[in-house]
Tab-separated table of C-alpha atoms in Angstrom:
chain	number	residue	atom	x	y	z
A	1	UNK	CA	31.832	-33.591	-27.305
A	2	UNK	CA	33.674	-30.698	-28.811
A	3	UNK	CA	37.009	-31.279	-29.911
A	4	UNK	CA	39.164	-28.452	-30.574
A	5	UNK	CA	42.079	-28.832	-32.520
A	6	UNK	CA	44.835	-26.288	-32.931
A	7	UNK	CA	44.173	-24.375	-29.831
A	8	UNK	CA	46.497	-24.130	-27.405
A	9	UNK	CA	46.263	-24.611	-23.612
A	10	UNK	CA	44.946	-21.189	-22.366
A	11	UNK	CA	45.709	-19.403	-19.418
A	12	UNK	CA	43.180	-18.363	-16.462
A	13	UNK	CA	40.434	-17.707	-19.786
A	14	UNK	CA	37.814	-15.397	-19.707
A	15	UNK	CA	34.853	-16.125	-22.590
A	16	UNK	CA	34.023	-12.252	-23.562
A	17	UNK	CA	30.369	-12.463	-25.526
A	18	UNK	CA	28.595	-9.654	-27.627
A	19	UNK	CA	26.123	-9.941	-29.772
A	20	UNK	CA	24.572	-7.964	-32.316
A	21	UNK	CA	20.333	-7.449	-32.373
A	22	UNK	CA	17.901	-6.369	-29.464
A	23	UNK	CA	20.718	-6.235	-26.816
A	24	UNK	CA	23.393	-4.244	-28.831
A	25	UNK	CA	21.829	-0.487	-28.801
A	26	UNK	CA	24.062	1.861	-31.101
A	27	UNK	CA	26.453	-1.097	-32.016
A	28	UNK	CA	28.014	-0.651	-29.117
A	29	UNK	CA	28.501	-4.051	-27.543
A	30	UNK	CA	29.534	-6.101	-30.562
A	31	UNK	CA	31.426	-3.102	-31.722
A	32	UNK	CA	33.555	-3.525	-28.061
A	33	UNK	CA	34.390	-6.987	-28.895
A	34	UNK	CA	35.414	-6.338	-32.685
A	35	UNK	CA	37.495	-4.074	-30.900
A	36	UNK	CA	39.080	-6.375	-28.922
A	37	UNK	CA	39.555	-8.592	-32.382
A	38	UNK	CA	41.123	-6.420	-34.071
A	39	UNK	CA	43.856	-4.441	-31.478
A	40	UNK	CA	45.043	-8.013	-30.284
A	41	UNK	CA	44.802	-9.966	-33.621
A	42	UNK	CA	42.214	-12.452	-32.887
A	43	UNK	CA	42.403	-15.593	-34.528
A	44	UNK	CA	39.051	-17.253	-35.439
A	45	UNK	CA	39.398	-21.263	-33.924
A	46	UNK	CA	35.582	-21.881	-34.233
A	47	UNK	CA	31.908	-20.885	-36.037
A	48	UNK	CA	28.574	-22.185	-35.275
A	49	UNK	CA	26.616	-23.976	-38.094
A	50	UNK	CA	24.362	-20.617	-39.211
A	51	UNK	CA	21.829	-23.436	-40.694
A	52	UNK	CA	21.325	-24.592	-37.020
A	53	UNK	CA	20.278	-21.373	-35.179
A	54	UNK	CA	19.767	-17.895	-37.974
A	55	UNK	CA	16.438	-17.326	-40.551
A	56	UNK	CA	18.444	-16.088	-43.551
A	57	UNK	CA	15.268	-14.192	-44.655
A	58	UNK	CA	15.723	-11.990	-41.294
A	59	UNK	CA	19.876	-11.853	-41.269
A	60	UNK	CA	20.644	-12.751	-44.654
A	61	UNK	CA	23.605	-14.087	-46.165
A	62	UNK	CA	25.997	-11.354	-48.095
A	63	UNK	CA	28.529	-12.039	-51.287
A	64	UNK	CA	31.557	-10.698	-52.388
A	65	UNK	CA	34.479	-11.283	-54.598
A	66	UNK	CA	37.415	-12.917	-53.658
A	67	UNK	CA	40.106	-12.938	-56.727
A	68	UNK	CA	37.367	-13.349	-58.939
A	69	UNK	CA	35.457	-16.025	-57.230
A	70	UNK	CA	32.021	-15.089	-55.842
A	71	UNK	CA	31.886	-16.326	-51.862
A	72	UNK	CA	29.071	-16.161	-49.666
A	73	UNK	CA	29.414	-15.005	-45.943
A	74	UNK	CA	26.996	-16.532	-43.943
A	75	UNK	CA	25.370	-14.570	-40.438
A	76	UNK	CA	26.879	-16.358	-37.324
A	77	UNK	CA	28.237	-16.420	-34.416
A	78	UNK	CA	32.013	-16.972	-34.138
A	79	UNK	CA	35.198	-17.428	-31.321
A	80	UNK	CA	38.674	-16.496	-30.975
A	81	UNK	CA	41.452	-16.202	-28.997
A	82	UNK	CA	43.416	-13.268	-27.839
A	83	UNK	CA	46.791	-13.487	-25.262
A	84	UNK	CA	46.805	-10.473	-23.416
A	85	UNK	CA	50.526	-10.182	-22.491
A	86	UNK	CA	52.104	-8.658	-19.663
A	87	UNK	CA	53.644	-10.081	-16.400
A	88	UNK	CA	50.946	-11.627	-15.960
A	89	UNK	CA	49.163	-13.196	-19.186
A	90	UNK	CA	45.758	-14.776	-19.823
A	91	UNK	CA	43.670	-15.500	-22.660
A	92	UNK	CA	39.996	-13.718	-23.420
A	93	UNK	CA	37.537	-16.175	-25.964
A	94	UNK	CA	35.592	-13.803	-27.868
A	95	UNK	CA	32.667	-14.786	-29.014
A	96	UNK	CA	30.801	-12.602	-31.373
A	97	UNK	CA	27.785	-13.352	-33.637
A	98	UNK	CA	23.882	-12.177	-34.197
A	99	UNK	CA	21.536	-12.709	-31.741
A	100	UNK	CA	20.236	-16.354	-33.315
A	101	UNK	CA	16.573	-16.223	-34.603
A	102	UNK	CA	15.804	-20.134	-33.482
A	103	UNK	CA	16.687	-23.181	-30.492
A	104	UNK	CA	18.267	-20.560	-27.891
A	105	UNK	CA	18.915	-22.914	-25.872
A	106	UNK	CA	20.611	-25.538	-28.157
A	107	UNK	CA	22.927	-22.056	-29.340
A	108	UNK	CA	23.440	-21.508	-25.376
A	109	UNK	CA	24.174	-25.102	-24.255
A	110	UNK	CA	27.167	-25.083	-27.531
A	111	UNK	CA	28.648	-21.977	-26.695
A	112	UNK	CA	29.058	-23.857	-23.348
A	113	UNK	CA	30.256	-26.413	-24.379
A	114	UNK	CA	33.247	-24.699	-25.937
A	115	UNK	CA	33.557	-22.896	-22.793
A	116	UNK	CA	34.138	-26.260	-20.522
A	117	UNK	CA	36.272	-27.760	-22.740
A	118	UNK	CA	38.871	-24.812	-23.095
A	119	UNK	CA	38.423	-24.217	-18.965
A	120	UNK	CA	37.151	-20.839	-19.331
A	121	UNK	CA	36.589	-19.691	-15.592
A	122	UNK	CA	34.306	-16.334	-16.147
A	123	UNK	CA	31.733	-15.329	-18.681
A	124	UNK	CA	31.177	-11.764	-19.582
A	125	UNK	CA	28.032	-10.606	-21.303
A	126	UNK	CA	28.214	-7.276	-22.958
A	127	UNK	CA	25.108	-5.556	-23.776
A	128	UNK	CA	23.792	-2.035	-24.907
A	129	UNK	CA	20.096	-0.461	-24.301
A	130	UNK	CA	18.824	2.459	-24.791
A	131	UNK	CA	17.940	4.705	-21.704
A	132	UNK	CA	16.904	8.583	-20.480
A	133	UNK	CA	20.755	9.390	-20.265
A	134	UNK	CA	22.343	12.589	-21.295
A	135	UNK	CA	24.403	11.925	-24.257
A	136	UNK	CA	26.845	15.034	-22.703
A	137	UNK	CA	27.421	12.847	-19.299
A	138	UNK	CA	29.719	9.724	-18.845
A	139	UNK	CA	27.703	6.822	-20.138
A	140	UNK	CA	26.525	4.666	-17.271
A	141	UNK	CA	27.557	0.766	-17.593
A	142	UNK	CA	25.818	-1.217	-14.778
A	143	UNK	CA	27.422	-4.692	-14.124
A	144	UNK	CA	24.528	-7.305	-12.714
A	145	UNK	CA	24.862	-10.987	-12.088
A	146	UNK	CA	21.936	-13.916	-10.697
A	147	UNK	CA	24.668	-15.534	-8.434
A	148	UNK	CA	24.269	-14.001	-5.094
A	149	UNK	CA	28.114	-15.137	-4.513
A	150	UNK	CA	29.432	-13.735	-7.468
A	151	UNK	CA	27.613	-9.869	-6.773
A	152	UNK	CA	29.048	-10.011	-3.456
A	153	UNK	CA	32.789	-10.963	-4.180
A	154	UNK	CA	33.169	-9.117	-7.255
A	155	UNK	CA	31.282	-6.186	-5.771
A	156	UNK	CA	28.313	-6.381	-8.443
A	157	UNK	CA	24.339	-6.372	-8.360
A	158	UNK	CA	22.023	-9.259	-8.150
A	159	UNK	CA	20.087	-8.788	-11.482
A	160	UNK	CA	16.005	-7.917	-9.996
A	161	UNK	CA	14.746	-7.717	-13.823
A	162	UNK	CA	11.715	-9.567	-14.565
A	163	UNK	CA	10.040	-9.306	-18.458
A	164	UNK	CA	11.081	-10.088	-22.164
A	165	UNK	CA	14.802	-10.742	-22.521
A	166	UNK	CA	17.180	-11.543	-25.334
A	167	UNK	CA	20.093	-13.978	-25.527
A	168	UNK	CA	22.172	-11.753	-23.332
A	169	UNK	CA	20.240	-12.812	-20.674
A	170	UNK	CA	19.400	-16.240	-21.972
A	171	UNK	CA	23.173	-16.909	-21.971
A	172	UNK	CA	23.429	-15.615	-18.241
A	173	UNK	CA	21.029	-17.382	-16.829
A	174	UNK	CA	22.207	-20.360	-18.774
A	175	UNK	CA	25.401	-20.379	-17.517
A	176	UNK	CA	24.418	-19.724	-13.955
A	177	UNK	CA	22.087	-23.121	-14.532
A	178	UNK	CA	25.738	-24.920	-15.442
A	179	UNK	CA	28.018	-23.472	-12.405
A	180	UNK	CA	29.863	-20.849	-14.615
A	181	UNK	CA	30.214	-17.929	-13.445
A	182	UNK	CA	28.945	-15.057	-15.268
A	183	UNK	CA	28.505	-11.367	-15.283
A	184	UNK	CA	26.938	-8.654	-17.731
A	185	UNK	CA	27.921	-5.233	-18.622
A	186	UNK	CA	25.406	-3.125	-20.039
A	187	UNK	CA	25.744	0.719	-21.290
A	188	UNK	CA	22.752	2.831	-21.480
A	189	UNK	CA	22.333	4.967	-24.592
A	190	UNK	CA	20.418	7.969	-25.126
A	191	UNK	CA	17.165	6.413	-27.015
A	192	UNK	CA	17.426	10.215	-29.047
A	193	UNK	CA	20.282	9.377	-30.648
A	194	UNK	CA	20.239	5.515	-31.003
A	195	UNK	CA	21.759	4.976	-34.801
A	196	UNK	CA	24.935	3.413	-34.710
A	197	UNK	CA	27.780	3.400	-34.384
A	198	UNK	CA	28.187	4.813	-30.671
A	199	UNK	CA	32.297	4.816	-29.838
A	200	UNK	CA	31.330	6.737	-26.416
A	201	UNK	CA	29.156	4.029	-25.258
A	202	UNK	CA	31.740	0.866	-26.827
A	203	UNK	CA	34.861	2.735	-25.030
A	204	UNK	CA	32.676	2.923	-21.715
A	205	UNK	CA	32.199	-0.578	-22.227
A	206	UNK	CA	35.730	-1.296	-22.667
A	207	UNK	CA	36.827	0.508	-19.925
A	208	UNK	CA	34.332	-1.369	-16.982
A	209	UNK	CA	35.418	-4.469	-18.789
A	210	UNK	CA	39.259	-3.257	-18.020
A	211	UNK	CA	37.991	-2.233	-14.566
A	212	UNK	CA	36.757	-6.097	-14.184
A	213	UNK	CA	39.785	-8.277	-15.438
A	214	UNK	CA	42.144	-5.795	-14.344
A	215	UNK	CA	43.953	-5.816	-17.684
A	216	UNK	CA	45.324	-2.896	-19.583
A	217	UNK	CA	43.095	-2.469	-23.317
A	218	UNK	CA	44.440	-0.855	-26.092
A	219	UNK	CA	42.024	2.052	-26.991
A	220	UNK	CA	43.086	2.699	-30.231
A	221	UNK	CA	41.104	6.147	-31.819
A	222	UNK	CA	37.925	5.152	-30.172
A	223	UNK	CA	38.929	8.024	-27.220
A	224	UNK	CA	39.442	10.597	-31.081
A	225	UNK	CA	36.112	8.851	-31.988
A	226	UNK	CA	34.211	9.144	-29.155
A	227	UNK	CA	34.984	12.889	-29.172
A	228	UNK	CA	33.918	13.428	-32.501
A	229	UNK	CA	30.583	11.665	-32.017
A	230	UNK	CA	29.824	13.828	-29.204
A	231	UNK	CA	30.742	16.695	-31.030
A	232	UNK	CA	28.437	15.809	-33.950
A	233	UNK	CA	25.460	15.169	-31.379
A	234	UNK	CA	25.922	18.674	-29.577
A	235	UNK	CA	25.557	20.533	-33.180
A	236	UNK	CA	22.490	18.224	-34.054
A	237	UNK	CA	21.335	19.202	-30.669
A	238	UNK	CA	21.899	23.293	-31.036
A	239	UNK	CA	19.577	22.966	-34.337
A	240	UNK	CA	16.652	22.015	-32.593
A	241	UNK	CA	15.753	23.628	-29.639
A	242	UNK	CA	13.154	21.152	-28.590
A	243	UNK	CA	16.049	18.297	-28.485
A	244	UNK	CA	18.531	20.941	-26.640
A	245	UNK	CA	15.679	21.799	-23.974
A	246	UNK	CA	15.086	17.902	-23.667
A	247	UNK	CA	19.005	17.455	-23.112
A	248	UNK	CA	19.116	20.023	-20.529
A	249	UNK	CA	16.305	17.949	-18.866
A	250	UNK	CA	17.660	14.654	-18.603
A	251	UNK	CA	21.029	16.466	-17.366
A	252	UNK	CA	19.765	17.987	-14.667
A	253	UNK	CA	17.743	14.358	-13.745
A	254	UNK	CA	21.379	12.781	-14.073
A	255	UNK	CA	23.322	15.347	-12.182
A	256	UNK	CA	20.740	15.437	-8.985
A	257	UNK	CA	20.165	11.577	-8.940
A	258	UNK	CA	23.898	11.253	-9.062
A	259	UNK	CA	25.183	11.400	-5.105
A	260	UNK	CA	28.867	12.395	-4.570
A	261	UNK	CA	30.184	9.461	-3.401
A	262	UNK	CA	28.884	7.771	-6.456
A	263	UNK	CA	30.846	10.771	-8.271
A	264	UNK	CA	33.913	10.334	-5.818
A	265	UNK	CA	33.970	6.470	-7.317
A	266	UNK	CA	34.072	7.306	-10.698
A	267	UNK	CA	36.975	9.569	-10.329
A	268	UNK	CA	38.924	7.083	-8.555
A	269	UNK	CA	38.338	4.673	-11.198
A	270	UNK	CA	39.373	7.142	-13.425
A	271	UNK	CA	42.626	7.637	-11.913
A	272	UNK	CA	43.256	4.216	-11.438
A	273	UNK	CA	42.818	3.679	-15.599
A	274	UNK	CA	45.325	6.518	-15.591
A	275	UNK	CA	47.941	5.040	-13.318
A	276	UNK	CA	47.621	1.553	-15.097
A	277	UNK	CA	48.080	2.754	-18.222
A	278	UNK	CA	50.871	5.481	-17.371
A	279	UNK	CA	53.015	2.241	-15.944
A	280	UNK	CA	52.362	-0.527	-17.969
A	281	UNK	CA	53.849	-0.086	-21.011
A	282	UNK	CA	53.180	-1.083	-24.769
A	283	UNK	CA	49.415	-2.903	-25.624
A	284	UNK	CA	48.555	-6.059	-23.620
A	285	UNK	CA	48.274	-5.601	-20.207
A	286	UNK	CA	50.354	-6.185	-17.327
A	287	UNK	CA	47.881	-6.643	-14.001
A	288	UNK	CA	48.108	-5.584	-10.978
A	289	UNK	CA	48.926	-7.234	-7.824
A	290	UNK	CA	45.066	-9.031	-7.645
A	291	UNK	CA	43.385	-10.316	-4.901
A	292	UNK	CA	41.672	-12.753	-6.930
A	293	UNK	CA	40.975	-11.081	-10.128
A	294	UNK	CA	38.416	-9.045	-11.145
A	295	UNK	CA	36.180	-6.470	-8.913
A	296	UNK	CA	33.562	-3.871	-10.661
A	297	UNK	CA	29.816	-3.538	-10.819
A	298	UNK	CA	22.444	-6.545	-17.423
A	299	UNK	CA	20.935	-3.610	-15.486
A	300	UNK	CA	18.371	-4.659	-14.226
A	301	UNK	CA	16.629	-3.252	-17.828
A	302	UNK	CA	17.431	-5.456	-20.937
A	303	UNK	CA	15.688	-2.935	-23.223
């Protein structure tokens, strides 16, 4: 039994997972829930024991100084709790950690346990991997879940991926095994330019995970960042023409496979972001009118 002490009732939560490793290409995914820490002031209510589930000769433990006293932080995977305000408030659990190196399914089952005992009614999944995109294009973020149910009321697909997976899909399928509902987001990034950090592909993450709570999220300079990044890859681009013929290529793949009501979508997505934001007001989200919460698309690729 997990007893937790100092956290308060939470309203209509929604556990919000990343994790850093073979699922997070470019940073992007744990970087997205960081994110989240940090613009709504997270505060940390639980860690798991690192001794239980990390190799500290693969993620090892850093020190630093602390008024003079040497500390040691050690790798794991840690929750919090964030109040997104607004008419119409309700709590997000992030959980963000390493992808453990040992007893998956003891780390799964715990982070399940938390989620039962603080009545969390969705899991999200965020994941990055790296793809044949375009790094000029809007970065595609697929939303898949394994319960047939849950892909046709929230408008999602039914994960077809067979092969090696990592804890991103471990967790899924774990919590689809316990009756909680879960979905994963996953943004492709282009394999040429794979080095983190990637703001374009965290804010595209951000912004289906808006899409799929229907909350407002506080961008903060990732929209700046994301500019600049692209900006830096079109200049390392122009220097090499084999890399700016390559581009070209997987543009004109994206922009034929792409049909225009897929296109027509987007845009109205787009606008929709735009109208929520233009009439909600300061940070925290007020939702709209909801029919039952959230609606949006692991493609079916896990790297």
């Amino acid at each position: 039994m997990i007893e937790l002490e100092g956290v308060p009732e939470l309203i209509d939560p929604v556990m919000v997972a990343a994790f850093e490793g073979w699922n997070d290409a470019g940073d992007a995914a744990s970087t997205a829930v960081a994110h989240l820490e940090r613009e709504w002031k997270g505060e940390v209510f639980a860690a798991l024991d690192a001794e239980d589930y990390y190799d500290f000769q693969v993620n090892r433990p850093t020190v630093f100084m602390d008024g003079g006293v040497r500390k040691i932080t050690w790798p794991t995977t840690r929750l919090s709790v964030v109040r997104v305000g607004g008419e119409k408030p309700r709590d997000l659990v992030l959980v963000r950690g390493i992808e453990p190196s040992m007893r998956w399914r003891s780390f799964c089952n715990e982070l399940l346990g938390f989620a039962h005992e603080l009545g969390v009614e969705l899991v999200v999944i965020l994941g990055a991997l790296l793809g044949d995109t375009p790094h000029t294009r809007p970065v595609p973020v697929s939303g898949v879940t394994s319960d047939p149910d849950l892909a046709q009321r929230m408008d999602l697909e039914e994960t077809k991926y067979e092969g090696p997976t990592g804890i991103v899909g471990v967790l899924q399928e774990a919590c689809t095994h316990a009756g909680v509902p879960a979905v994963s987001l996953w943004a492709a990034v282009p394999h040429y330019v794979s080095q983190p950090p990637n703001p374009k592909a965290t804010l595209a993450l951000l912004n289906r995970l808006e899409d799929l709570l229907d909350v407002r999220i506080p961008q903060g300079e990732l929209p700046e960042d994301a500019r600049a990044w692209q900006v830096g890859v079109d200049q390392l681009a122009a220097e090499d023409s084999e890399v700016a013929e390559y581009v070209q290529t997987l543009e004109e793949a994206r922009d034929t496979a792409e049909l225009p009501e897929a296109s027509g979508e987007a845009i109205a997505r787009e606008f929709e972001r735009y109208l929520r934001r233009r009439d909600v007001g300061p940070p925290g989200g007020k939702p709209r009118p909801s029919s039952g919460g959230a609606k949006e698309d692991e493609d079916g690729s896990e790297e």
